[in-house]
XYZ file of C-alpha atoms in Angstrom:
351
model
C 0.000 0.000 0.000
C 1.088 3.600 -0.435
C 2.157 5.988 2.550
C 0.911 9.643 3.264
C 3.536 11.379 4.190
C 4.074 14.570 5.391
C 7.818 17.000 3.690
C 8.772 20.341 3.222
C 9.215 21.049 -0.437
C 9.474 24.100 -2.701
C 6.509 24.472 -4.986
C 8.330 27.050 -7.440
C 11.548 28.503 -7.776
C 9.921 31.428 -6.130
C 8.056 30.212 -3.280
C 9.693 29.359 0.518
C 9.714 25.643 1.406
C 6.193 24.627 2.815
C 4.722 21.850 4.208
C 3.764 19.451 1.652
C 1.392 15.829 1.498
C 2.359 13.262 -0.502
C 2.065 9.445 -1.912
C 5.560 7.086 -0.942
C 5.073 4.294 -3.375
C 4.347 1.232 -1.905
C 7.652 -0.823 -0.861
C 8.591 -3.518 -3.719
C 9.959 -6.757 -2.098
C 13.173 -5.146 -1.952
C 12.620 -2.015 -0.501
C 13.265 -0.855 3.063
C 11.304 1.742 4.673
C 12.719 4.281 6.716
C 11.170 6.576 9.475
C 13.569 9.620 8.882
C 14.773 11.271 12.176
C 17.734 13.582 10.894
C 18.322 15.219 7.489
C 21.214 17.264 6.496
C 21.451 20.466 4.574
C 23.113 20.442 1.374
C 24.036 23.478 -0.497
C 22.344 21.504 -4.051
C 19.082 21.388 -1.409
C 18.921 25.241 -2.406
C 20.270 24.854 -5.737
C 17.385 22.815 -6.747
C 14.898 24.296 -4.579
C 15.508 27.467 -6.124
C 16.411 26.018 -10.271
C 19.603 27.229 -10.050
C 20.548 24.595 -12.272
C 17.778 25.018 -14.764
C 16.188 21.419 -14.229
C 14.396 20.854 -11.410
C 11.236 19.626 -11.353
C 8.486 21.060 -8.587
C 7.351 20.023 -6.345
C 10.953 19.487 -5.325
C 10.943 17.632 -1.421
C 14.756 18.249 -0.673
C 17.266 16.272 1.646
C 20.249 13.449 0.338
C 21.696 13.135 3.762
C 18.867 11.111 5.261
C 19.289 9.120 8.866
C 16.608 7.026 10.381
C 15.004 3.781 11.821
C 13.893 1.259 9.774
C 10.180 0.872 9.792
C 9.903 -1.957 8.037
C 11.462 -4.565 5.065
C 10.582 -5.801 1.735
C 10.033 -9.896 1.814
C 13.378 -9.867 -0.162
C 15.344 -8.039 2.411
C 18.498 -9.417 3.787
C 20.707 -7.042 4.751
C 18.141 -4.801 7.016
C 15.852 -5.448 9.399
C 12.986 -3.208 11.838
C 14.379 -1.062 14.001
C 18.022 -0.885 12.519
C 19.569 2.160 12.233
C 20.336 3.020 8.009
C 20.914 5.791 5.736
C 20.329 6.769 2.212
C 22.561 9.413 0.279
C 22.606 11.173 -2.754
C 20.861 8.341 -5.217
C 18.139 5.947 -4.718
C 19.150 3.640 -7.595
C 20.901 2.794 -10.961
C 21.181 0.896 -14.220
C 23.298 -1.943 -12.120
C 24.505 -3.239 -15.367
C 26.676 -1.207 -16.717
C 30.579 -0.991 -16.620
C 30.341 1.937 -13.422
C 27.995 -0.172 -12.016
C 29.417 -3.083 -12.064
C 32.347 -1.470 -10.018
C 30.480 0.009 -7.703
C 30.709 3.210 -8.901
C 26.897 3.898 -9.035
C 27.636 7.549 -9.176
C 28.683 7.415 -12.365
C 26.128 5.206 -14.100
C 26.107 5.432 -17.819
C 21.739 5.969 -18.010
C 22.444 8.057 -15.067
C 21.633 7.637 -11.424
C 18.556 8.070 -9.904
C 18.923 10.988 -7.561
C 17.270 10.869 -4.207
C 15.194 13.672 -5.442
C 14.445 15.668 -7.916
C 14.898 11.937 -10.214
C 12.667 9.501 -12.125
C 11.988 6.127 -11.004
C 13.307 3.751 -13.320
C 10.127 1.438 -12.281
C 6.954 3.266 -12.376
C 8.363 6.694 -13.674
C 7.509 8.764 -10.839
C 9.404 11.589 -9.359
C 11.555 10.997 -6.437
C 11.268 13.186 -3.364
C 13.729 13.028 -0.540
C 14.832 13.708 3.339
C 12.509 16.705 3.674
C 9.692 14.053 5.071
C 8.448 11.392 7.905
C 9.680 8.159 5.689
C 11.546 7.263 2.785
C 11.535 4.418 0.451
C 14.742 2.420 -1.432
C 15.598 -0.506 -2.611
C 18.249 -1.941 0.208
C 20.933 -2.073 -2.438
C 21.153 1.766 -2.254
C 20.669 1.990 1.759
C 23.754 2.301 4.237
C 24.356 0.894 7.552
C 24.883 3.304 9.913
C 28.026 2.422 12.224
C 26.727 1.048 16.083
C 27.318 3.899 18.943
C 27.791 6.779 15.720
C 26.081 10.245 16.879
C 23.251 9.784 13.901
C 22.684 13.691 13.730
C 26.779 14.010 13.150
C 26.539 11.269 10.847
C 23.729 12.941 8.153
C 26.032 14.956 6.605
C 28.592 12.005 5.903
C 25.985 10.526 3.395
C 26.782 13.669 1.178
C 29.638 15.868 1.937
C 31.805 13.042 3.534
C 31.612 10.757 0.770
C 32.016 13.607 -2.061
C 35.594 14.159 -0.411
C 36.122 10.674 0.710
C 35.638 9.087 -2.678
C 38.336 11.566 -4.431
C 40.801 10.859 -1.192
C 40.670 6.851 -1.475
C 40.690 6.988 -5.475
C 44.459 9.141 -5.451
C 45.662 6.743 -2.876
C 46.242 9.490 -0.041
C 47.439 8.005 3.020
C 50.674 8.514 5.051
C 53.218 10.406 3.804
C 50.240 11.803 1.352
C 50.458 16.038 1.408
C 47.205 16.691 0.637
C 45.432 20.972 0.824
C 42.165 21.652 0.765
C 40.553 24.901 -1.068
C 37.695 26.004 0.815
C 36.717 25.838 4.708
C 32.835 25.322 4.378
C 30.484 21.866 4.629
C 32.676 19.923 1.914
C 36.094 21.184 3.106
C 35.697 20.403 6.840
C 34.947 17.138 6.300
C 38.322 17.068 3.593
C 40.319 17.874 6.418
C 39.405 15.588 8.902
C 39.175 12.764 6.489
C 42.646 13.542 5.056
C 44.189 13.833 8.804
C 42.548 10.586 9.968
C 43.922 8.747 7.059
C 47.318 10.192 7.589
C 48.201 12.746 5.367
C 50.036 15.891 6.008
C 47.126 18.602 5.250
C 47.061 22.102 4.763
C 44.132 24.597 4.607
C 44.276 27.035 1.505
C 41.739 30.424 2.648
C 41.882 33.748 1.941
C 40.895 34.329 5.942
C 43.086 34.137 8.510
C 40.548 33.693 11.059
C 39.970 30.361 9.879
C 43.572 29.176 11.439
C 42.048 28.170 14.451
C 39.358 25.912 13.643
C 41.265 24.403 10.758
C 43.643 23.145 12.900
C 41.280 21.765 15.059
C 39.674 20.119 12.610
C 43.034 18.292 11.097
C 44.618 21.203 9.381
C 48.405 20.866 10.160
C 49.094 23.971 8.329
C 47.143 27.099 7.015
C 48.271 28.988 3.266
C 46.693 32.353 2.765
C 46.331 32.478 -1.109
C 45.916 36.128 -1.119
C 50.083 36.171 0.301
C 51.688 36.012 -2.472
C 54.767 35.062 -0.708
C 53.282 32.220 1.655
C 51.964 30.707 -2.031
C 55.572 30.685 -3.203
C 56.551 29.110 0.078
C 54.590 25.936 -0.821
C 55.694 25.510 -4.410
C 55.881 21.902 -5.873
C 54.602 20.512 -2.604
C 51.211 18.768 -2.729
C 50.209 15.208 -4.157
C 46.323 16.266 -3.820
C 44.221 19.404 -3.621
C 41.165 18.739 -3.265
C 39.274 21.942 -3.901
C 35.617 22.460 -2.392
C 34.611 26.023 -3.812
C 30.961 26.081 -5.217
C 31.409 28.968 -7.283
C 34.330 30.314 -9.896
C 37.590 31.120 -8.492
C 41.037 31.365 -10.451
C 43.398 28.132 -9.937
C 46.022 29.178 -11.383
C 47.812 30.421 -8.503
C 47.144 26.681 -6.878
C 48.701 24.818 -9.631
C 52.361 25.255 -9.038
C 51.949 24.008 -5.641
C 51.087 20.756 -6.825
C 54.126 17.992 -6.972
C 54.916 16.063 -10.492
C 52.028 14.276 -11.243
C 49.772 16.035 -8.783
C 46.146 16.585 -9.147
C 44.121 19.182 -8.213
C 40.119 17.674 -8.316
C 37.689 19.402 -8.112
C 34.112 18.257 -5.742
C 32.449 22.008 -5.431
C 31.945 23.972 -8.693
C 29.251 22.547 -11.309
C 29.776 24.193 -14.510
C 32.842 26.275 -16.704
C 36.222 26.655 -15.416
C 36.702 30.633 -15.117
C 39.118 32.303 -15.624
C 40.699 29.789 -17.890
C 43.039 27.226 -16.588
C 47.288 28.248 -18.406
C 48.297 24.725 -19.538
C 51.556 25.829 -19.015
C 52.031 24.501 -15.444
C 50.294 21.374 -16.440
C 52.780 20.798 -19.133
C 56.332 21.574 -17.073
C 55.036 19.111 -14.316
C 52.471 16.414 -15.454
C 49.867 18.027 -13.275
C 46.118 17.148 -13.855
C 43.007 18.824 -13.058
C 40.298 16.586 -12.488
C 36.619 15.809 -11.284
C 34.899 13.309 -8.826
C 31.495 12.914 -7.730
C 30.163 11.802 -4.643
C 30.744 7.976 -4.082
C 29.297 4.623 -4.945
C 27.637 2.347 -2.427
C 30.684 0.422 -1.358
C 32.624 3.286 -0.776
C 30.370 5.587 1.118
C 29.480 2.112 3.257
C 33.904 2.097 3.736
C 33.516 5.396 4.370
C 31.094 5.305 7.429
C 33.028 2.191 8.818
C 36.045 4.211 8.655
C 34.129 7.593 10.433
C 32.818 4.851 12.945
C 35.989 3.682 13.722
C 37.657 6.936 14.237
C 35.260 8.756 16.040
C 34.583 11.275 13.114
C 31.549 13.121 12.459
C 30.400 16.654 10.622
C 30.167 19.355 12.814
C 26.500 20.666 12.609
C 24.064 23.002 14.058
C 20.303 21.487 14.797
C 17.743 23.236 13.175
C 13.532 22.346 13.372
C 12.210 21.984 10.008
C 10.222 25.010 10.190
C 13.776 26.910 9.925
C 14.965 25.810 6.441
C 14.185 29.092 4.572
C 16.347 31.134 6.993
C 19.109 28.333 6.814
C 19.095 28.812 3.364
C 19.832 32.333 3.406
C 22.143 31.655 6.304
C 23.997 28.640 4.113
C 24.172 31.906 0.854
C 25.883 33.820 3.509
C 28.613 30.784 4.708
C 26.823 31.490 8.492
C 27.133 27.779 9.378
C 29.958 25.498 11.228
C 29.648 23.631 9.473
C 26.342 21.983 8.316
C 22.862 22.122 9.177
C 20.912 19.256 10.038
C 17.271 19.090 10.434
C 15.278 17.135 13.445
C 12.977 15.460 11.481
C 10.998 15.041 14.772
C 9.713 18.672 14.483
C 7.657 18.220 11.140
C 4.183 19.479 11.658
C 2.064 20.127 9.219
């Protein structure tokens, strides 16, 4: 049977985020259904919300960092059962057959994922919603275990932001003696440097604020570049294996390039859309440097990914918000007023 379920979800690109009734499909023998208790705050929640990227499709129910209880299992179900705690990221689903697949790299399925919202169901063709709301439905093959004795509010955030600079981390091979720096001190680089730190690299904050040193460092930052000092930039010349830059919107790297080693590669995880200004080859060409891409993780990984936060005690850092506060954290999130990630109890959805 289908569920009723109460969300928040954005009716235009002009409209605040409301409450909102709607239909959950009903669970396919392989589904797991989960009562959501804590959902993270993305900045592609606003994107989308908003049609900042020209495609969304309304009524858009936001939320890919989803943490809850299972309510109940599909009569296929193996790996979940009631009352387990599980989480769901940024896709509900994929092809499964191609090569990405195949791998485990879901993310990068060649019909394209099926995101957690704002997607099409490859089964009966109807649009996805996601964490904004009381449940949520997936297949189990696309649902994560959450770690036992993890702080599940902590943990959201790790479904989206964790894995998007975990996945880039594990696939350049950074572990000790790995120099990694990390553009950006916001939801995506916070998590960079703790990641990087736990997994034993030597890591170094890139900002253009030098009121950041202090929490960088306590977040795993072992040393802090102003880019804007033109001499500190020199000072770090040829030195890093991996920069993993988080920066949502354009920004010059060109001053970041020659501080990557031969063979280094600076990836980026934040900007959607054209390089600007243009990226001098030149640099590139004198020391086999590569600029790259990654995007988020596949289901193994982001699974490794939580074992390995489990294990070392690692969480985002987050400020609680009721779900009646999303339109002001949006405007807070436009105005980087957030250490470092806001997560929603799901608990205070009311109609």
């Amino acid at each position: 049977m289908t569920m009723k379920v109460l969300g928040y979800a954005a009716q235009s690109a002009q409209v605040p985020l409301a409450p909102f009734e709607f239909m959950r499909r009903s669970p396919r023998p392989d589904d797991v259904v989960i009562e959501v208790m804590y959902c993270g705050v993305c900045h592609s929640d606003l994107h989308q919300a908003r049609n900042d990227w020209g495609f969304s499709q309304y009524p858009v129910v936001p939320g890919h960092e989803v943490v809850g209880r299972v309510a109940s299992v599909g009569s296929d179900v193996t790996k979940f059962k009631p009352g387990d705690y599980a989480g769901i990221g940024c896709m509900v689903d994929s092809c499964r057959i191609c090569h990405p697949c195949k791998e485990g790299l879901e993310q990068y399925c060649e019909e394209g994922n099926v995101q957690t919202y704002n997607g099409i169901d490859r089964h009966d063709h109807l649009p996805t919603y996601g964490g904004y709301s009381q449940a949520i439905v997936a297949s189990e093959d696309f649902v994560l275990k959450m770690p036992e004795g993890m702080d599940l509010k902590g943990a959201a955030p790790l479904l989206c932001a964790g894995i998007t600079t975990w996945s880039p981390l594990r696939h350049w091979n950074v572990g000790e003696g790995s120099n990694v720096a990390v553009i950006g001190l916001g939801g995506l680089g916070h998590m960079a440097l703790k990641l990087a730190n736990a997994m034993g690299a030597e890591v170094t904050l890139f900002t253009r604020s030098a009121s950041k040193e202090e929490d960088a460092r306590r977040l795993g930052a072992h040393h802090i570049v102003l880019s804007t000092d033109d001499a500190q930039m020199a000072s770090v010349k040829n030195q890093f294996d991996l920069i993993i830059d988080t920066v949502p919107y354009d920004h010059d790297i060109n001053p970041y390039m020659p501080t990557l080693t031969l063979d280094g590669t600076l990836v980026y995880v934040g900007l959607l859309g054209n390089i600007e200004p243009p990226v001098s080859t030149l640099p590139m060409i004198l020391g086999r440097r590569s600029v790259a891409g990654s995007c988020i993780g596949g289901i193994k990984e982001t699974q490794e990914m939580l074992d390995f936060c489990g294990e070392h005690g690692i969480v985002s850092d987050i400020e609680m918000i009721n779900m009646s506060d999303i339109n002001a954290a949006y405007e807070r999130m436009l105005k980087s007023d957030v250490k470092y990630r806001f997560v929603i109890d799901m608990a205070t959805l009311k109609a």
